[in-house]
Short mmCIF file of C-alpha atoms in Angstrom, two decimals:
data_model
loop_
_atom_site.label_atom_id
_atom_site.label_comp_id
_atom_site.label_asym_id
_atom_site.label_seq_id
_atom_site.Cartn_x
_atom_site.Cartn_y
_atom_site.Cartn_z
CA MET Q 722 20.89 51.22 15.47
CA SER Q 723 19.52 49.26 18.41
CA SER Q 724 21.13 45.89 19.09
CA LYS Q 725 17.89 44.55 20.49
CA MET Q 726 15.58 42.61 18.22
CA THR Q 727 12.05 43.86 17.80
CA SER Q 728 9.05 41.59 18.35
CA ALA Q 729 8.46 41.40 14.60
CA GLN Q 730 12.08 40.42 13.98
CA LYS Q 731 11.89 37.70 16.61
CA GLN Q 732 8.73 36.31 15.05
CA ASN Q 733 10.33 36.42 11.61
CA LEU Q 734 13.44 34.60 12.87
CA LEU Q 735 11.25 31.98 14.58
CA ALA Q 736 9.25 31.50 11.38
CA GLN Q 737 12.44 31.10 9.35
CA SER Q 738 13.78 28.54 11.82
CA PHE Q 739 10.53 26.58 11.69
CA ASN Q 740 10.48 26.66 7.88
CA SER Q 741 14.08 25.48 7.78
CA LEU Q 742 13.27 22.60 10.12
CA ARG Q 743 10.15 21.76 8.12
CA ASP Q 744 12.08 21.78 4.83
CA HIS Q 745 14.72 19.51 6.35
CA LEU Q 746 12.08 17.07 7.53
CA LYS Q 747 10.37 17.28 4.17
CA ILE Q 748 13.51 16.15 2.41
CA ASP Q 749 15.01 13.69 4.83
CA TRP Q 750 12.37 12.01 6.98
CA ASN Q 751 11.55 9.27 4.46
CA LYS Q 752 15.26 8.63 3.83
CA TYR Q 753 16.40 8.26 7.42
CA LEU Q 754 13.59 8.35 9.98
CA VAL Q 755 11.46 5.41 8.80
CA PRO Q 756 14.41 3.12 7.96
CA GLY Q 757 15.85 4.01 11.37
CA MET Q 758 12.54 3.18 13.01
CA LEU Q 759 12.49 -0.13 11.13
CA VAL Q 760 16.00 -1.02 12.33
CA ALA Q 761 15.14 -0.03 15.91
CA LEU Q 762 11.95 -2.11 15.79
CA PHE Q 763 13.85 -5.10 14.38
CA ILE Q 764 16.54 -4.93 17.06
CA GLY Q 765 14.02 -4.35 19.82
CA LEU Q 766 11.92 -7.36 18.86
CA ALA Q 767 15.05 -9.52 18.52
CA LEU Q 768 15.98 -8.62 22.09
CA LEU Q 769 12.49 -8.93 23.56
CA THR Q 770 11.58 -12.34 22.13
CA ASP Q 771 13.68 -15.38 21.24
CA SER Q 772 11.32 -16.50 18.49
CA PHE Q 773 11.44 -13.35 16.35
CA LEU Q 774 14.76 -14.05 14.61
CA THR Q 775 14.02 -17.69 13.84
CA VAL Q 776 13.98 -18.66 10.18
CA GLY Q 777 10.47 -20.02 10.52
CA ASN Q 778 9.10 -16.78 11.93
CA LEU Q 779 10.80 -14.56 9.35
CA LEU Q 780 9.50 -16.74 6.52
CA ASN Q 781 6.08 -16.56 8.11
CA VAL Q 782 6.29 -12.76 8.23
CA SER Q 783 7.31 -12.62 4.57
CA GLN Q 784 4.27 -14.71 3.70
CA GLN Q 785 1.94 -12.62 5.85
CA ILE Q 786 3.04 -9.27 4.42
CA SER Q 787 2.93 -10.43 0.81
CA ILE Q 788 -0.71 -9.39 0.40
CA LEU Q 789 -0.06 -5.91 1.82
CA ALA Q 790 3.11 -5.55 -0.26
CA ILE Q 791 1.32 -6.32 -3.53
CA VAL Q 792 -1.59 -3.98 -2.79
CA SER Q 793 0.80 -1.22 -1.67
CA ALA Q 794 2.69 -1.46 -4.97
CA GLY Q 795 -0.46 -0.62 -6.90
CA MET Q 796 -1.40 2.08 -4.38
CA THR Q 797 2.03 3.68 -4.95
CA PHE Q 798 1.26 4.05 -8.67
CA VAL Q 799 -2.10 5.69 -7.94
CA ILE Q 800 -0.77 8.14 -5.35
CA ILE Q 801 2.27 9.13 -7.43
CA GLY Q 802 -0.19 9.77 -10.27
CA GLY Q 803 -2.14 12.17 -8.07
CA GLY Q 804 -5.01 9.84 -7.16
CA PHE Q 805 -6.22 7.75 -4.26
CA ASP Q 806 -7.90 4.35 -4.02
CA LEU Q 807 -10.09 3.32 -1.09
CA SER Q 808 -11.59 0.35 -2.93
CA VAL Q 809 -8.62 -2.05 -2.78
CA GLY Q 810 -9.88 -3.96 0.27
CA ALA Q 811 -13.26 -4.59 -1.33
CA ILE Q 812 -11.59 -5.56 -4.62
CA ILE Q 813 -9.62 -8.19 -2.70
CA ALA Q 814 -12.88 -9.62 -1.34
CA LEU Q 815 -14.74 -9.52 -4.65
CA THR Q 816 -11.98 -10.91 -6.87
CA GLY Q 817 -11.07 -13.64 -4.40
CA SER Q 818 -14.71 -14.71 -4.11
CA LEU Q 819 -15.36 -14.44 -7.84
CA ALA Q 820 -12.23 -16.40 -8.72
CA ALA Q 821 -13.22 -19.11 -6.23
CA LEU Q 822 -16.71 -19.42 -7.68
CA VAL Q 823 -15.42 -19.65 -11.25
CA MET Q 824 -12.64 -22.15 -10.53
CA VAL Q 825 -15.02 -24.48 -8.72
CA LYS Q 826 -16.83 -24.94 -12.05
CA PHE Q 827 -14.25 -24.18 -14.73
CA GLY Q 828 -10.83 -24.72 -13.16
CA ILE Q 829 -7.96 -22.76 -11.63
CA VAL Q 830 -6.77 -20.92 -14.75
CA ALA Q 831 -10.27 -19.65 -15.58
CA GLY Q 832 -10.82 -18.50 -12.01
CA ILE Q 833 -7.54 -16.59 -11.85
CA GLY Q 834 -8.16 -15.00 -15.25
CA VAL Q 835 -11.66 -13.83 -14.34
CA GLY Q 836 -10.47 -12.50 -11.00
CA LEU Q 837 -7.62 -10.47 -12.51
CA LEU Q 838 -9.88 -9.16 -15.28
CA ALA Q 839 -12.53 -8.11 -12.75
CA GLY Q 840 -10.03 -6.22 -10.59
CA THR Q 841 -8.48 -4.42 -13.56
CA THR Q 842 -11.94 -3.48 -14.87
CA ILE Q 843 -12.97 -2.04 -11.50
CA GLY Q 844 -9.78 -0.01 -11.46
CA MET Q 845 -10.51 1.36 -14.93
CA ILE Q 846 -14.04 2.29 -13.86
CA ASN Q 847 -12.63 4.12 -10.84
CA GLY Q 848 -10.19 6.01 -13.03
CA SER Q 849 -12.80 6.85 -15.66
CA VAL Q 850 -15.22 8.28 -13.10
CA VAL Q 851 -12.45 10.33 -11.48
CA CYS Q 852 -10.89 11.62 -14.70
CA LEU Q 853 -13.80 11.89 -17.11
CA LEU Q 854 -16.64 12.77 -14.75
CA LYS Q 855 -14.37 14.81 -12.44
CA VAL Q 856 -15.65 13.10 -9.28
CA ASN Q 857 -13.42 13.32 -6.20
CA PRO Q 858 -11.25 10.15 -5.98
CA PHE Q 859 -12.06 9.68 -2.28
CA ILE Q 860 -15.80 9.68 -2.99
CA THR Q 861 -15.46 7.58 -6.14
CA THR Q 862 -13.34 4.82 -4.66
CA LEU Q 863 -15.23 4.81 -1.36
CA GLY Q 864 -18.46 4.32 -3.29
CA MET Q 865 -16.85 1.57 -5.36
CA ALA Q 866 -15.69 -0.11 -2.16
CA VAL Q 867 -19.30 -0.31 -0.97
CA VAL Q 868 -20.47 -1.59 -4.37
CA ALA Q 869 -17.72 -4.22 -4.69
CA ARG Q 870 -18.18 -5.46 -1.13
CA GLY Q 871 -21.93 -5.71 -1.71
CA ILE Q 872 -21.45 -7.69 -4.92
CA ALA Q 873 -19.02 -10.03 -3.15
CA LEU Q 874 -21.57 -10.70 -0.42
CA GLY Q 875 -24.34 -11.09 -3.00
CA ILE Q 876 -22.65 -13.62 -5.28
CA THR Q 877 -21.51 -15.76 -2.33
CA GLY Q 878 -24.66 -15.46 -0.23
CA GLY Q 879 -22.54 -13.93 2.51
CA THR Q 880 -20.56 -17.11 3.13
CA ALA Q 881 -17.08 -18.21 2.11
CA VAL Q 882 -16.66 -20.34 -1.04
CA HIS Q 883 -15.05 -23.70 -0.22
CA ASN Q 884 -14.19 -26.92 -2.09
CA LEU Q 885 -11.66 -25.21 -4.34
CA PRO Q 886 -9.61 -27.30 -6.80
CA LYS Q 887 -6.64 -29.20 -5.43
CA GLY Q 888 -3.41 -27.41 -6.10
CA PHE Q 889 -4.83 -23.90 -5.83
CA SER Q 890 -3.86 -23.61 -2.17
CA TRP Q 891 -0.19 -24.06 -3.17
CA LEU Q 892 -0.22 -20.53 -4.61
CA GLY Q 893 -0.85 -19.18 -1.12
CA SER Q 894 1.26 -21.52 1.00
CA GLY Q 895 3.67 -23.28 -1.38
CA ARG Q 896 7.42 -22.69 -1.43
CA ILE Q 897 10.20 -22.79 -4.01
CA PHE Q 898 13.64 -23.46 -2.50
CA ASN Q 899 11.99 -22.80 0.88
CA ILE Q 900 10.94 -19.31 -0.25
CA PRO Q 901 7.17 -18.70 -0.12
CA PHE Q 902 5.69 -18.50 -3.61
CA SER Q 903 3.78 -15.37 -2.58
CA GLY Q 904 7.10 -13.77 -1.65
CA LEU Q 905 8.45 -14.50 -5.12
CA VAL Q 906 5.33 -12.86 -6.59
CA VAL Q 907 6.07 -9.77 -4.47
CA ILE Q 908 9.62 -9.62 -5.82
CA MET Q 909 8.34 -9.92 -9.39
CA VAL Q 910 5.70 -7.20 -8.87
CA TYR Q 911 8.24 -4.77 -7.44
CA ILE Q 912 10.86 -5.45 -10.12
CA ILE Q 913 8.31 -4.81 -12.87
CA GLY Q 914 6.95 -1.78 -11.03
CA LEU Q 915 10.41 -0.27 -10.58
CA ILE Q 916 11.23 -0.77 -14.25
CA VAL Q 917 7.97 0.87 -15.34
CA LEU Q 918 8.32 3.88 -13.01
CA ARG Q 919 12.04 4.52 -13.46
CA LYS Q 920 12.98 3.19 -16.87
CA THR Q 921 10.02 3.87 -19.17
CA THR Q 922 8.31 6.93 -20.60
CA VAL Q 923 5.06 5.72 -19.01
CA GLY Q 924 6.64 6.03 -15.58
CA LEU Q 925 7.90 9.53 -16.32
CA LYS Q 926 4.42 10.51 -17.50
CA ILE Q 927 2.88 9.16 -14.27
CA TYR Q 928 5.18 11.43 -12.25
CA ALA Q 929 4.43 14.37 -14.55
CA VAL Q 930 0.66 13.90 -14.34
CA GLY Q 931 0.79 13.52 -10.57
CA GLY Q 932 2.92 16.65 -10.22
CA ASN Q 933 0.78 18.88 -12.42
CA LYS Q 934 -1.93 17.26 -14.49
CA GLU Q 935 -2.90 20.40 -16.38
CA ALA Q 936 0.70 21.16 -17.34
CA ALA Q 937 1.13 17.56 -18.46
CA ARG Q 938 -1.98 17.82 -20.61
CA LEU Q 939 -0.86 21.10 -22.18
CA SER Q 940 2.50 19.51 -23.00
CA GLY Q 941 0.71 16.94 -25.15
CA MET Q 942 0.39 14.02 -22.73
CA LYS Q 943 -2.80 11.95 -22.59
CA ALA Q 944 -3.17 12.86 -18.91
CA ASN Q 945 -6.54 11.19 -18.35
CA ARG Q 946 -5.34 8.01 -20.02
CA ILE Q 947 -2.28 7.92 -17.75
CA SER Q 948 -4.40 8.48 -14.63
CA ILE Q 949 -6.87 5.77 -15.59
CA ALA Q 950 -3.94 3.40 -16.16
CA THR Q 951 -2.73 3.93 -12.57
CA TYR Q 952 -6.16 2.98 -11.21
CA ALA Q 953 -6.18 -0.07 -13.49
CA ILE Q 954 -2.80 -1.10 -12.07
CA SER Q 955 -4.14 -0.68 -8.54
CA GLY Q 956 -7.17 -2.81 -9.39
CA PHE Q 957 -4.95 -5.49 -10.93
CA THR Q 958 -2.59 -5.70 -7.95
CA ALA Q 959 -5.55 -5.79 -5.53
CA ALA Q 960 -7.04 -8.66 -7.56
CA LEU Q 961 -3.71 -10.49 -7.56
CA ALA Q 962 -3.55 -10.08 -3.78
CA GLY Q 963 -7.15 -11.26 -3.45
CA ILE Q 964 -6.44 -14.44 -5.40
CA LEU Q 965 -3.31 -15.21 -3.37
CA LEU Q 966 -5.24 -14.58 -0.15
CA ALA Q 967 -8.01 -16.93 -1.30
CA ALA Q 968 -5.35 -19.55 -2.02
CA ARG Q 969 -3.87 -19.15 1.44
CA LEU Q 970 -7.30 -19.30 3.14
CA ARG Q 971 -8.40 -22.11 0.76
CA SER Q 972 -11.64 -20.24 0.27
CA GLY Q 973 -13.11 -17.12 -1.31
CA ASP Q 974 -14.11 -14.90 1.60
CA PRO Q 975 -16.44 -11.93 0.85
CA THR Q 976 -15.34 -10.27 4.11
CA ALA Q 977 -11.61 -10.40 3.28
CA GLY Q 978 -9.49 -7.28 2.85
CA MET Q 979 -10.98 -5.23 5.67
CA THR Q 980 -8.82 -2.13 6.43
CA MET Q 981 -6.36 -3.08 3.67
CA GLU Q 982 -6.81 0.35 2.11
CA LEU Q 983 -5.64 1.99 5.37
CA PHE Q 984 -2.63 -0.28 5.77
CA SER Q 985 -1.57 0.14 2.15
CA VAL Q 986 -1.81 3.94 2.28
CA ALA Q 987 0.18 3.90 5.54
CA ALA Q 988 2.88 1.73 3.94
CA VAL Q 989 3.10 4.00 0.89
CA VAL Q 990 3.34 7.19 2.95
CA LEU Q 991 5.87 5.65 5.35
CA GLY Q 992 7.90 4.87 2.24
CA GLY Q 993 8.06 8.58 1.43
CA THR Q 994 5.47 8.95 -1.31
CA ALA Q 995 3.74 12.35 -1.16
CA LEU Q 996 -0.06 12.25 -0.97
CA ARG Q 997 -0.24 15.30 -3.24
CA GLY Q 998 1.21 13.20 -6.09
CA GLY Q 999 4.18 13.53 -8.40
CA GLU Q 1000 6.74 12.29 -5.91
CA GLY Q 1001 7.38 8.82 -4.55
CA TYR Q 1002 9.54 5.74 -4.45
CA LEU Q 1003 8.22 2.24 -5.02
CA SER Q 1004 11.51 0.86 -3.69
CA ARG Q 1005 10.82 2.54 -0.34
CA THR Q 1006 7.21 1.39 -0.12
CA ILE Q 1007 8.51 -2.02 0.91
CA ILE Q 1008 10.14 -0.35 3.95
CA GLY Q 1009 6.70 0.79 5.10
CA VAL Q 1010 5.31 -2.68 4.45
CA LEU Q 1011 8.08 -4.31 6.49
CA PHE Q 1012 7.59 -1.88 9.36
CA ILE Q 1013 3.88 -2.68 9.57
CA GLY Q 1014 4.52 -6.42 9.19
CA PHE Q 1015 7.21 -6.56 11.87
CA LEU Q 1016 5.09 -4.44 14.23
CA GLU Q 1017 2.09 -6.75 13.92
CA ASN Q 1018 4.23 -9.87 14.21
CA GLY Q 1019 6.11 -8.52 17.22
CA LEU Q 1020 2.94 -7.58 19.06
CA ASN Q 1021 1.63 -11.09 18.51
CA LEU Q 1022 4.87 -12.71 19.71
CA LEU Q 1023 4.82 -10.52 22.82
CA ASN Q 1024 1.23 -11.65 23.51
CA VAL Q 1025 -0.04 -8.08 23.48
CA PRO Q 1026 -3.86 -8.14 23.79
CA TYR Q 1027 -5.70 -7.49 20.54
CA TYR Q 1028 -7.21 -4.21 21.72
CA TRP Q 1029 -3.77 -2.78 22.55
CA GLN Q 1030 -2.57 -3.91 19.15
CA GLN Q 1031 -5.35 -1.82 17.64
CA VAL Q 1032 -4.17 1.16 19.69
CA ALA Q 1033 -0.61 0.72 18.38
CA ILE Q 1034 -1.80 0.44 14.78
CA GLY Q 1035 -4.03 3.49 15.22
CA LEU Q 1036 -1.10 5.51 16.54
CA LEU Q 1037 0.93 4.38 13.55
CA PHE Q 1038 -1.76 5.74 11.22
CA MET Q 1039 -1.71 9.06 13.10
CA ILE Q 1040 2.08 9.29 12.86
CA THR Q 1041 1.88 8.45 9.18
CA ALA Q 1042 -0.67 11.22 8.62
CA ALA Q 1043 1.55 13.69 10.46
CA LEU Q 1044 4.56 12.76 8.34
CA ALA Q 1045 2.45 13.11 5.21
CA MET Q 1046 1.34 16.61 6.27
CA ILE Q 1047 4.95 17.66 6.96
CA LYS Q 1048 6.04 16.36 3.59
CA SER Q 1049 3.20 18.05 1.69
CA LYS Q 1050 3.92 21.57 3.01
#
């Protein structure tokens, strides 16, 4: 027998080596790579600028990323459930504007209630169209984004809603024991989300439906009902974020939430959630959120021109997409 390897054997060995490397990356990149990148970014920014590690700046970062963190929590539910939601940015604009308009006339509680109800309803409509009419989730939620943004512009006349009730702005900028209120809302959202996904039968069903919807249906699960629920959760969290953002801006802005869908998907994927569904970790989504938040904050502290910041964020999206492709194979 010849000791030399044939061309076919060499190609087979190379393919096996590549598959082994790919499988290793598929399992471990979200556990080690992204947290390592976050630590490296944190240390690098601490060394490059004196203001990064100050208490004031870190509290400011926590307040800035709260909106993204809340939206990303809902996006995690949708993606684990096998869906996708491109309407969250427009829902932020619509619910923030709608809540502002209502509270000007009927008070803060009424405005918040209407805003949350509107966001949840939009999410249920998204889920119903995707699950019952079998329309692609990308097309459905993209179309809803256009509709919601248009309604937001229509009901406000294209201008921000001002003169909101006194006290509402505290929800966006107030603090409890020097901790931003919005940060406490993030903690509450993630605790509830973790309990639902990991400790309840609903969470197990979301994973099952995302992994194989037809198998879940044949096993007796109300698969469509579960999927619609994930979109409703996404709509609710987007509305909650929209209301908090309106409180911080002290106005309902119909142009708010631009690109939020991209940032939230990036945060979810950086956290290790598979775009194909059925696999993900809400606890790790916050790692993706922190990475994006620290990157943006660091670029600002380093006085990097806005256009170069856009280049850095664009590269981050490309890296995120590459990681998602590796994980999905």
